[in-house]
Tab-separated table of C-alpha atoms and ligand atoms in Angstrom:
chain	number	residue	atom	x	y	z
A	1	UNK	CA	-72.395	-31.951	152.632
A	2	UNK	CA	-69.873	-29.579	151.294
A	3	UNK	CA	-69.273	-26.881	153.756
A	4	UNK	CA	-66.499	-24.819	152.541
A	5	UNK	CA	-66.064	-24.413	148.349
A	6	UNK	CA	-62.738	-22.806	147.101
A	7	UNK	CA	-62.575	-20.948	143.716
A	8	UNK	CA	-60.594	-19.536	141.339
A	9	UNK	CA	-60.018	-16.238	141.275
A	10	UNK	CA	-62.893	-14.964	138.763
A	11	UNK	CA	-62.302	-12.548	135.466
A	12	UNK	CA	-65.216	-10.741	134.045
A	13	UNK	CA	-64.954	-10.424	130.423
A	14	UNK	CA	-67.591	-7.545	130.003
A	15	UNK	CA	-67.865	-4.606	132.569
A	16	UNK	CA	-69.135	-1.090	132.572
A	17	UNK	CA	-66.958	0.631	135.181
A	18	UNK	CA	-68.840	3.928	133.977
A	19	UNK	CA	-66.335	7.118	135.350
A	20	UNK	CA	-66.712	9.934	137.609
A	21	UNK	CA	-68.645	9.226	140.969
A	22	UNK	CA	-70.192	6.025	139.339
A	23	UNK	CA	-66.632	4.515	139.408
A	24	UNK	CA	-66.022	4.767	143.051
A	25	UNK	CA	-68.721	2.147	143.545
A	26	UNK	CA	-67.975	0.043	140.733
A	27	UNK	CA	-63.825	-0.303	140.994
A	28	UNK	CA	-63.642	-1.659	144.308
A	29	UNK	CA	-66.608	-4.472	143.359
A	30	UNK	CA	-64.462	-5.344	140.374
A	31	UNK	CA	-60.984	-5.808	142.553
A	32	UNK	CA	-62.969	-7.355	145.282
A	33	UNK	CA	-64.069	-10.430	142.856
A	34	UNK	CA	-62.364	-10.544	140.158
A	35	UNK	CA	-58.609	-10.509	138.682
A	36	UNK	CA	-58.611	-9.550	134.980
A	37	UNK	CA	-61.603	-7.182	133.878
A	38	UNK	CA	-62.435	-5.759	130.830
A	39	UNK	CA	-63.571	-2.803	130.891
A	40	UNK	CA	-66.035	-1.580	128.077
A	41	UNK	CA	-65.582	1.950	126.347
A	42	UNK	CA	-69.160	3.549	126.134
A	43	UNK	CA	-68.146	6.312	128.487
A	44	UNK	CA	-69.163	10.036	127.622
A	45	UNK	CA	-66.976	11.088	125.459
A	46	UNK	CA	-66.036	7.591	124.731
A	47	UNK	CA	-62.686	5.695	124.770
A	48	UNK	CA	-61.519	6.209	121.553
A	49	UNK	CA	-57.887	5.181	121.294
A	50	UNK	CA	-54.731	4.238	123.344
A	51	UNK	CA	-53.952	7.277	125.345
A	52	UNK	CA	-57.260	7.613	126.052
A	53	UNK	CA	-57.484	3.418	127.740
A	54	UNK	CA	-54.530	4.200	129.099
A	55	UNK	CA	-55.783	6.919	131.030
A	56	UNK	CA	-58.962	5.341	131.932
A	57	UNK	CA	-56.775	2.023	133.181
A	58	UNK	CA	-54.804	4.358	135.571
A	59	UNK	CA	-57.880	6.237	136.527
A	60	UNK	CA	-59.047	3.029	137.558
A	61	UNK	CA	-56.063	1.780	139.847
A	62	UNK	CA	-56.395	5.010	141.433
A	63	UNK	CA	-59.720	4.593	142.560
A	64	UNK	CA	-59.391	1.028	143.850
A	65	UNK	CA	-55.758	2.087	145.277
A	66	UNK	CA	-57.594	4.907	147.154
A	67	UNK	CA	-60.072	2.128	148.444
A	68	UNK	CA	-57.245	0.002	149.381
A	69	UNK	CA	-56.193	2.945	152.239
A	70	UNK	CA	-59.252	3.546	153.204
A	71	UNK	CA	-59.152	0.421	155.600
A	72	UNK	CA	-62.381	-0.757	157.123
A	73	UNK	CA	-64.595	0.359	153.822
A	74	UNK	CA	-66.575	-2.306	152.211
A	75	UNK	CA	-65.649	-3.992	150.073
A	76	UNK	CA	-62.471	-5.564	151.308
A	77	UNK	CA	-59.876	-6.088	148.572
A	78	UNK	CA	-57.028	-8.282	149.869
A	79	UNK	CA	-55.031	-8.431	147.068
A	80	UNK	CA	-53.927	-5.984	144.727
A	81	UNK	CA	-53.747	-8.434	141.720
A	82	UNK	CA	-56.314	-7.361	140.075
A	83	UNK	CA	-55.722	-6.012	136.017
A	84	UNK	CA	-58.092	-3.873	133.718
A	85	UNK	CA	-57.875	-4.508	130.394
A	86	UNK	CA	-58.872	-2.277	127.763
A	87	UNK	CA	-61.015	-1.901	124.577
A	88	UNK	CA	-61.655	1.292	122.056
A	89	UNK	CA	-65.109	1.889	120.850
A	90	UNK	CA	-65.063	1.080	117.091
A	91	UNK	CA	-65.816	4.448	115.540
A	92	UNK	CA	-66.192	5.664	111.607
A	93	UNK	CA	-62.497	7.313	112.022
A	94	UNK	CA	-60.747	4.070	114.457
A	95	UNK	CA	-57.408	3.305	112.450
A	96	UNK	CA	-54.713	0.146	112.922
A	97	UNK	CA	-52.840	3.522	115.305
A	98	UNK	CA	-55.179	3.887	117.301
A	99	UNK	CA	-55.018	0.370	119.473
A	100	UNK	CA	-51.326	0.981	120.964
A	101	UNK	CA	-49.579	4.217	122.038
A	102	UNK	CA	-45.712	3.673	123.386
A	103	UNK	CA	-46.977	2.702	126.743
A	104	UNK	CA	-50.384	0.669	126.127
A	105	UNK	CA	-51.464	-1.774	124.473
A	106	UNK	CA	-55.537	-1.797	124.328
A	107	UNK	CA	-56.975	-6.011	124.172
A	108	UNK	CA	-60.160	-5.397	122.402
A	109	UNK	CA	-62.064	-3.642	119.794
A	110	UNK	CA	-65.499	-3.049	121.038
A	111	UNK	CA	-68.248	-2.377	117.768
A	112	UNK	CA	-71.549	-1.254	118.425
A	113	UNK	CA	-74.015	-0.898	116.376
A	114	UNK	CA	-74.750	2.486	116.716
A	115	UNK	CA	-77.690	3.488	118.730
A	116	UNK	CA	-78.008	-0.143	120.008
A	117	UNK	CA	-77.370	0.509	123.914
A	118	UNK	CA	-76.503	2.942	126.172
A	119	UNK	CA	-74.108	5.660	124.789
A	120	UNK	CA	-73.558	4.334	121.726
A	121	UNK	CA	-74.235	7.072	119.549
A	122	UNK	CA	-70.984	6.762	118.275
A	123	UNK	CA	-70.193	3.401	117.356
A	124	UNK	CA	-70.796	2.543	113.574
A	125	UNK	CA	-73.612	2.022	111.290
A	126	UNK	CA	-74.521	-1.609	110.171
A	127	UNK	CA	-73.437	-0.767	106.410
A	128	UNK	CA	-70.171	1.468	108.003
A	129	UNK	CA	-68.909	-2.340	108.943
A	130	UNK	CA	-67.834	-2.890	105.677
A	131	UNK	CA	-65.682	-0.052	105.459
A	132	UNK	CA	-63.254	-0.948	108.577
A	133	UNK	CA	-62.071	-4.214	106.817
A	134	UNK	CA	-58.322	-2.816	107.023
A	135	UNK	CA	-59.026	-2.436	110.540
A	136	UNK	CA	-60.322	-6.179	110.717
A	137	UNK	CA	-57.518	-7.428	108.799
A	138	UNK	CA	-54.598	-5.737	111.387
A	139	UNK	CA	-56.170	-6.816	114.218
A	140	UNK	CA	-56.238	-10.297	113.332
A	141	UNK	CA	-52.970	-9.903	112.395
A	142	UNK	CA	-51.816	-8.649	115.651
A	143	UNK	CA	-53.818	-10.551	118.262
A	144	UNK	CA	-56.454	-8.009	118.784
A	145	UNK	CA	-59.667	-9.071	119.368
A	146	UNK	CA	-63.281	-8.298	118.245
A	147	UNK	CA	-66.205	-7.792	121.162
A	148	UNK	CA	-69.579	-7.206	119.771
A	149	UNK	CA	-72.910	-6.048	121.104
A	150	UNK	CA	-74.305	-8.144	118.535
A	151	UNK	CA	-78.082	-6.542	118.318
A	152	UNK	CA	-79.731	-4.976	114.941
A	153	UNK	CA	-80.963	-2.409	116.302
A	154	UNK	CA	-83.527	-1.676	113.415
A	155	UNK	CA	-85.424	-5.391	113.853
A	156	UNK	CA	-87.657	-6.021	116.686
A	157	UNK	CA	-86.715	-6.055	119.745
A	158	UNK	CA	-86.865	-10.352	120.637
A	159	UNK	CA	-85.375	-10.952	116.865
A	160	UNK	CA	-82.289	-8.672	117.219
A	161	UNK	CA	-79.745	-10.711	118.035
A	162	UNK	CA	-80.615	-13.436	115.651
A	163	UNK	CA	-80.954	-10.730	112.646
A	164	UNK	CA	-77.566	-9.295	113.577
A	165	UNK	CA	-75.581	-12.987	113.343
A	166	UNK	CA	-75.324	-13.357	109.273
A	167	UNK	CA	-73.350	-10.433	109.813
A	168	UNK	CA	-70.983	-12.322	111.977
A	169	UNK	CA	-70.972	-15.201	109.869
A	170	UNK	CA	-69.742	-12.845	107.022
A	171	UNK	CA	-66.574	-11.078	109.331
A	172	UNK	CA	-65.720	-14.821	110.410
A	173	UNK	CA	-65.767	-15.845	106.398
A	174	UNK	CA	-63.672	-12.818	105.899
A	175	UNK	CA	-61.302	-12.789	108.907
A	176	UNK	CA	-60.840	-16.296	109.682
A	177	UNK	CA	-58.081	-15.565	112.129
A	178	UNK	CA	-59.526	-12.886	114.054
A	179	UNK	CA	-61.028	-13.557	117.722
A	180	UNK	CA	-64.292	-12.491	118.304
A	181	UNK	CA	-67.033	-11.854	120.738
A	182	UNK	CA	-70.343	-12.066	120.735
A	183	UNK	CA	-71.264	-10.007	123.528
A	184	UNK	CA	-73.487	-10.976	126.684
A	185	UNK	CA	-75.204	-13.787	124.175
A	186	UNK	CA	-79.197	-13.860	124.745
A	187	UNK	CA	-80.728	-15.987	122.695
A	188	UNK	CA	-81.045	-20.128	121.726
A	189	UNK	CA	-80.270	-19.242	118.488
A	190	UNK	CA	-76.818	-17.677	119.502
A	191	UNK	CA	-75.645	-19.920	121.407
A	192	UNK	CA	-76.452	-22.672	118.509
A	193	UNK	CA	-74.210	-20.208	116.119
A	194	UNK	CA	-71.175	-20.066	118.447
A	195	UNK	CA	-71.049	-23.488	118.650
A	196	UNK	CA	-71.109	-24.037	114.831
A	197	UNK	CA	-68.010	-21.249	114.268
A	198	UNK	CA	-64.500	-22.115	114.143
A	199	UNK	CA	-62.768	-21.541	117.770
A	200	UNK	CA	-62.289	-18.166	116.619
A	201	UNK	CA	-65.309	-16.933	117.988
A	202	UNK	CA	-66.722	-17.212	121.542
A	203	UNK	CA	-69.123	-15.620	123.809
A	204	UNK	CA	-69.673	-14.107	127.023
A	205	UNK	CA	-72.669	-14.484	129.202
A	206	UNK	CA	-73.761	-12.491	132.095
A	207	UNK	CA	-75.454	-13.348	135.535
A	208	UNK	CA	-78.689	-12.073	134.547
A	209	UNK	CA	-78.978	-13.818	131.469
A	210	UNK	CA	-78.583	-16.946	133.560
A	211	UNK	CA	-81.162	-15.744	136.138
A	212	UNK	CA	-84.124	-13.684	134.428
A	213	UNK	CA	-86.368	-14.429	131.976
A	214	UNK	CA	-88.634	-11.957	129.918
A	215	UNK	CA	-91.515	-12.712	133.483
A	216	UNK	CA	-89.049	-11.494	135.911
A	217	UNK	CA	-88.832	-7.908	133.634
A	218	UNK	CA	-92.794	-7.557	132.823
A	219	UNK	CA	-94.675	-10.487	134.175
A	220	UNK	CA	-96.076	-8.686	137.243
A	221	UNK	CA	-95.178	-5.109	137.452
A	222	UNK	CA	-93.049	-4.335	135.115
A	223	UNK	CA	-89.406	-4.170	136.570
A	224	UNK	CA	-86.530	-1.617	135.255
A	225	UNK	CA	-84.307	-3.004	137.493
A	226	UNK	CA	-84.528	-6.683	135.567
A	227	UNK	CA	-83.911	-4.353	132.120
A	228	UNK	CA	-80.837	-4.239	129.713
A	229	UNK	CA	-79.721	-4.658	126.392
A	230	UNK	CA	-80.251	-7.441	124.919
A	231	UNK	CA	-83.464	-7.750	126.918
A	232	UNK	CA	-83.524	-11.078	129.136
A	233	UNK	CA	-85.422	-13.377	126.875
A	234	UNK	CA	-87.473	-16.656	127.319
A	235	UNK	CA	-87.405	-19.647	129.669
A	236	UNK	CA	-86.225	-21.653	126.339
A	237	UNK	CA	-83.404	-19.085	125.567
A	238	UNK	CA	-82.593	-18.917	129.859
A	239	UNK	CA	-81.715	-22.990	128.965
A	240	UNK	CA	-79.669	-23.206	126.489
A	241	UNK	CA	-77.512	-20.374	127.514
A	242	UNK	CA	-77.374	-22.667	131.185
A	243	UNK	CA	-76.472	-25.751	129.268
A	244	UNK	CA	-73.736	-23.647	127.533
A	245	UNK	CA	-72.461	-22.699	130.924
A	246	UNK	CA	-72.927	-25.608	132.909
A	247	UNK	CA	-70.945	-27.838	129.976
A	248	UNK	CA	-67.778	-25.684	130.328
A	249	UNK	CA	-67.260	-25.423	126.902
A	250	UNK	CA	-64.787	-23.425	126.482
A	251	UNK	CA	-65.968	-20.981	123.846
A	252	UNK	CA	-68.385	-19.494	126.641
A	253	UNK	CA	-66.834	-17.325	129.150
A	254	UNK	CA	-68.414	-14.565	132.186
A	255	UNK	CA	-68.984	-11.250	130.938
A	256	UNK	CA	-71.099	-9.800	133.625
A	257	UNK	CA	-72.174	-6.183	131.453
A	258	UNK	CA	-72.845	-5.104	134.423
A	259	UNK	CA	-74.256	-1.606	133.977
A	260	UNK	CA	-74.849	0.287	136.963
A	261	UNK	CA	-77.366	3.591	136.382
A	262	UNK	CA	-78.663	5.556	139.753
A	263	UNK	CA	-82.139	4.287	140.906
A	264	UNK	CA	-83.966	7.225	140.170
A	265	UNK	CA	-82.505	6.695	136.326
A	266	UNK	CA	-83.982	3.527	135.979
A	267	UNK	CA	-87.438	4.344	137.241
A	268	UNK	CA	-88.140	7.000	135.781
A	269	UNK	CA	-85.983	6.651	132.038
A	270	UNK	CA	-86.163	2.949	131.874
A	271	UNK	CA	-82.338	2.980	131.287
A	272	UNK	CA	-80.911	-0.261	130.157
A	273	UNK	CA	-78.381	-1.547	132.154
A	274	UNK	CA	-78.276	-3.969	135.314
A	275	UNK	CA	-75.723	-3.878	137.824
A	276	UNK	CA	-74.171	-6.833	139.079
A	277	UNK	CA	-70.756	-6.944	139.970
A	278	UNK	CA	-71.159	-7.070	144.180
A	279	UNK	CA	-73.344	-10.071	143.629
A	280	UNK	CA	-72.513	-11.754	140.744
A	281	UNK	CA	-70.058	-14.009	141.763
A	282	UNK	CA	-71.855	-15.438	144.989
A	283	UNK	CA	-75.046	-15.806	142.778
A	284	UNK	CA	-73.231	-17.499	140.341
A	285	UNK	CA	-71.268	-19.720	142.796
A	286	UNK	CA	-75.038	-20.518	144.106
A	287	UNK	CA	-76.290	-21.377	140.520
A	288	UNK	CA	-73.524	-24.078	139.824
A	289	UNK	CA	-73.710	-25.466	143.250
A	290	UNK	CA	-77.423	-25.836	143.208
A	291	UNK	CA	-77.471	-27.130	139.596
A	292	UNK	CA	-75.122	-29.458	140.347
A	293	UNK	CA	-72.120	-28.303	138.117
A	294	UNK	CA	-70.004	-26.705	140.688
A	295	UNK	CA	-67.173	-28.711	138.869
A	296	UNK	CA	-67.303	-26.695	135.866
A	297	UNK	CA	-67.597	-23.279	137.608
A	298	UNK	CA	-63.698	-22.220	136.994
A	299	UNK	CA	-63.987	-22.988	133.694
A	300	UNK	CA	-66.699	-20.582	133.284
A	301	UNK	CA	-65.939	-17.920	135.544
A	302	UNK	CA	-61.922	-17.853	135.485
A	303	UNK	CA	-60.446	-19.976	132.504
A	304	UNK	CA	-61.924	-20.490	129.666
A	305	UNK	CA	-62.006	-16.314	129.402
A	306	UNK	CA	-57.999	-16.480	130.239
A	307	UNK	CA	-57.767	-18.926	127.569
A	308	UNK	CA	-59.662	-17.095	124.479
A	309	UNK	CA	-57.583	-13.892	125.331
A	310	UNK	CA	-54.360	-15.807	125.856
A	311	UNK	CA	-53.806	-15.005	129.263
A	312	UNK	CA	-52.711	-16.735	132.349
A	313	UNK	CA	-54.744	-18.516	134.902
A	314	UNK	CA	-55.415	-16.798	137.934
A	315	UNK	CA	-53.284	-18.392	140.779
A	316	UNK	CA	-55.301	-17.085	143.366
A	317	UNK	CA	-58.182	-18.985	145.084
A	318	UNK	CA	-61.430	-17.144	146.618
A	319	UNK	CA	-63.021	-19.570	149.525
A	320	UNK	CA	-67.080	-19.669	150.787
A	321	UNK	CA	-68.072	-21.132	153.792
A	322	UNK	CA	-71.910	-22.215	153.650
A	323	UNK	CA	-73.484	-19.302	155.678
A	324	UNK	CA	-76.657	-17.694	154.899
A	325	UNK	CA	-75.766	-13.907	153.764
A	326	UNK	CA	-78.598	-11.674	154.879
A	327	UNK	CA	-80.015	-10.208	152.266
A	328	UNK	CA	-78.677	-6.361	151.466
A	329	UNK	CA	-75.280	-7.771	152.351
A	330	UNK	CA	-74.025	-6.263	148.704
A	331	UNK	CA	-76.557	-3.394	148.797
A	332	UNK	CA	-74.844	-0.162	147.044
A	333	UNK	CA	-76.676	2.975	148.443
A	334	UNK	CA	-78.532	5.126	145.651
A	335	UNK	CA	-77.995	1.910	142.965
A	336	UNK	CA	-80.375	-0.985	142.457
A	337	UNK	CA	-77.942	-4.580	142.696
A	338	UNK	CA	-78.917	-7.300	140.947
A	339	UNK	CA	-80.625	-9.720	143.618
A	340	UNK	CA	-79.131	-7.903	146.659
A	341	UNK	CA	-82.233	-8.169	148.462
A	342	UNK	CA	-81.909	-12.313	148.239
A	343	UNK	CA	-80.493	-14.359	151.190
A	344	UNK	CA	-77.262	-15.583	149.495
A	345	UNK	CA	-76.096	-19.121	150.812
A	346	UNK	CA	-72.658	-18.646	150.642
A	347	UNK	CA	-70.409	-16.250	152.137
A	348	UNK	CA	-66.705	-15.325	151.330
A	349	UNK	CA	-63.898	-16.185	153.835
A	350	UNK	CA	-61.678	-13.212	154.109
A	351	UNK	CA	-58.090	-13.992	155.448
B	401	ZN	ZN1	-72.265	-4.070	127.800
């Protein structure tokens, strides 16, 4: 029986740091697990350019440097290697400019549909899409790459992510060299449509995806903790997006979205949103290992990601000895954690 499993250093290809007091939980989580992060733009106002992901990236250091001197404060972060990565928020007025300033560089274009998810009232209108082909055609040109919450947010709410791919089909068809996302993929029918694009496209898929099913969000009480955009969907969907996972093909990658809203927010708006980076990489470590799979866990969690966005592999390694966690281990006071309250088998050496 294994007793002790060593990893590579994760990345996490989808994140919602959020800002302001939010981001002194979430910033240390993200250094503690992972090494490259990208962190998504929906902030209030919204990332709209270079300076402004520049400013957010150093914001960011900041926080998790602060952390750093704090010493005895959980999370431990051992290492300092740890890299945000940026994206804009595709708006009616983002120009070719906009993605670099003299000192930054942003990696990703994020486009939401607007009034799809949480504070994104002002990405762009399905027939605005059109309109940023110049856009579309620089960034493939220069390497930048396309994320996409890819929901209609006019079709019902289980058939959303399905209606929305033709209009991926018709950017791929039209940009044939430019990389893109589809975002935190939900359903069968996505991950059957990633598969059949060039390598151009890819997808990321988070933790709860993997985990929950449409009964975990309403088939008791219903749950606004197990609630986010795209909703979880069915036991069929929760399969194929496992088999996409567990094959280590390497057009799927993590993208946790992890979302974090105060408790109080969630029960009583129904925010979407779940939060998951302290205990996404220990539930996802349990996942492969139970299923079997643990051989194809880098691939999914560190370097398939590093591959589609033409970075490095992490050189560091993360080690777990087999010893039950007890459960509230990765609790975050006034935030609801996705499966905090679960005994977690196995626990992270620190050095
Ligand atoms: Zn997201």
């Amino acid at each position: 029986m294994t007793d002790r499993i060593q990893i590579l250093k994760p990345n996490d290809f989808h994140m919602h740091l959020r800002q302001e007091e939010v981001l002194i939980h979430t910033a240390p989580w993200a250094a503690h697990w992972f090494h490259y992060v990208l962190a998504m733009p929906n902030l209030i106002p919204p990332i709209r350019d270079a300076h402004d992901a520049s400013d957010y990236a150093f914001h960011i250091f900041e926080v998790v440097h602060d952390h750093m001197k704090a010493s005895r404060v959980e999370p431990r972060i051992d290492r300092t290697r740890f890299e945000t990565l940026t994206s804009v928020m595709l708006t009616p007025e983002t120009t070719a400019k906009m993605l670099s300033s003299t000192n930054h560089r942003v990696t990703a274009v994020k486009l939401y549909p607007r009034g799809a998810t949480t504070n994104s009232d002002h990405g762009i209108s399905i027939s605005e899409i059109a309109r940023k082909h110049e856009l579309f055609d620089f960034m493939q040109e220069h390497g930048f790459v396309l994320c996409i919450h890819a929901e209609d947010p006019d079709a019902p709410v289980l058939q959303r992510e399905q209606r929305f791919l033709p209009i991926v089909y018709e950017l791929v068809r039209a940009f044939p060299r430019l990389k893109i996302v589809i975002e935190h993929v939900s359903t069968a029918e996505g991950v059957a449509f990633v598969l059949d694009m060039p390598v151009t496209v890819g997808a990321t898929i988070t933790a709860h995806h993997l985990l929950l099913t449409l009964d975990d969000l309403l088939g008791s009480t219903l749950d606004p903790h197990s609630f986010c955009k795209p909703v979880v969907k069915t036991e069929a969907d929760r399969q194929k997006l496992l088999e996409a996972a567990f094959a280590g093909h390497p057009k799927f990658f993590f993208g946790s979205d992890s979302a974090p809203h105060r408790t109080e927010q969630k029960q009583q708006k129904g925010s979407a949103g779940i939060f998951s980076a302290p205990t996404a990489v220990p539930l996802m470590l349990d996942l492969f290992h139970r299923s079997g799979v643990l051989e194809m866990f880098d691939r999914f969690m560190s370097t398939n990601g590093a591959d589609f966005y033409d970075l490095p592999h992490n050189e560091e390694y993360l080690t777990f000895e087999r010893k039950e966690l007890p459960p509230g281990t990765y609790r975050v006071p006034g935030y609801e954690v996705l499966q905090a309250d679960l005994p977690l088998p196995w626990s992270l050496l620190t050095t």
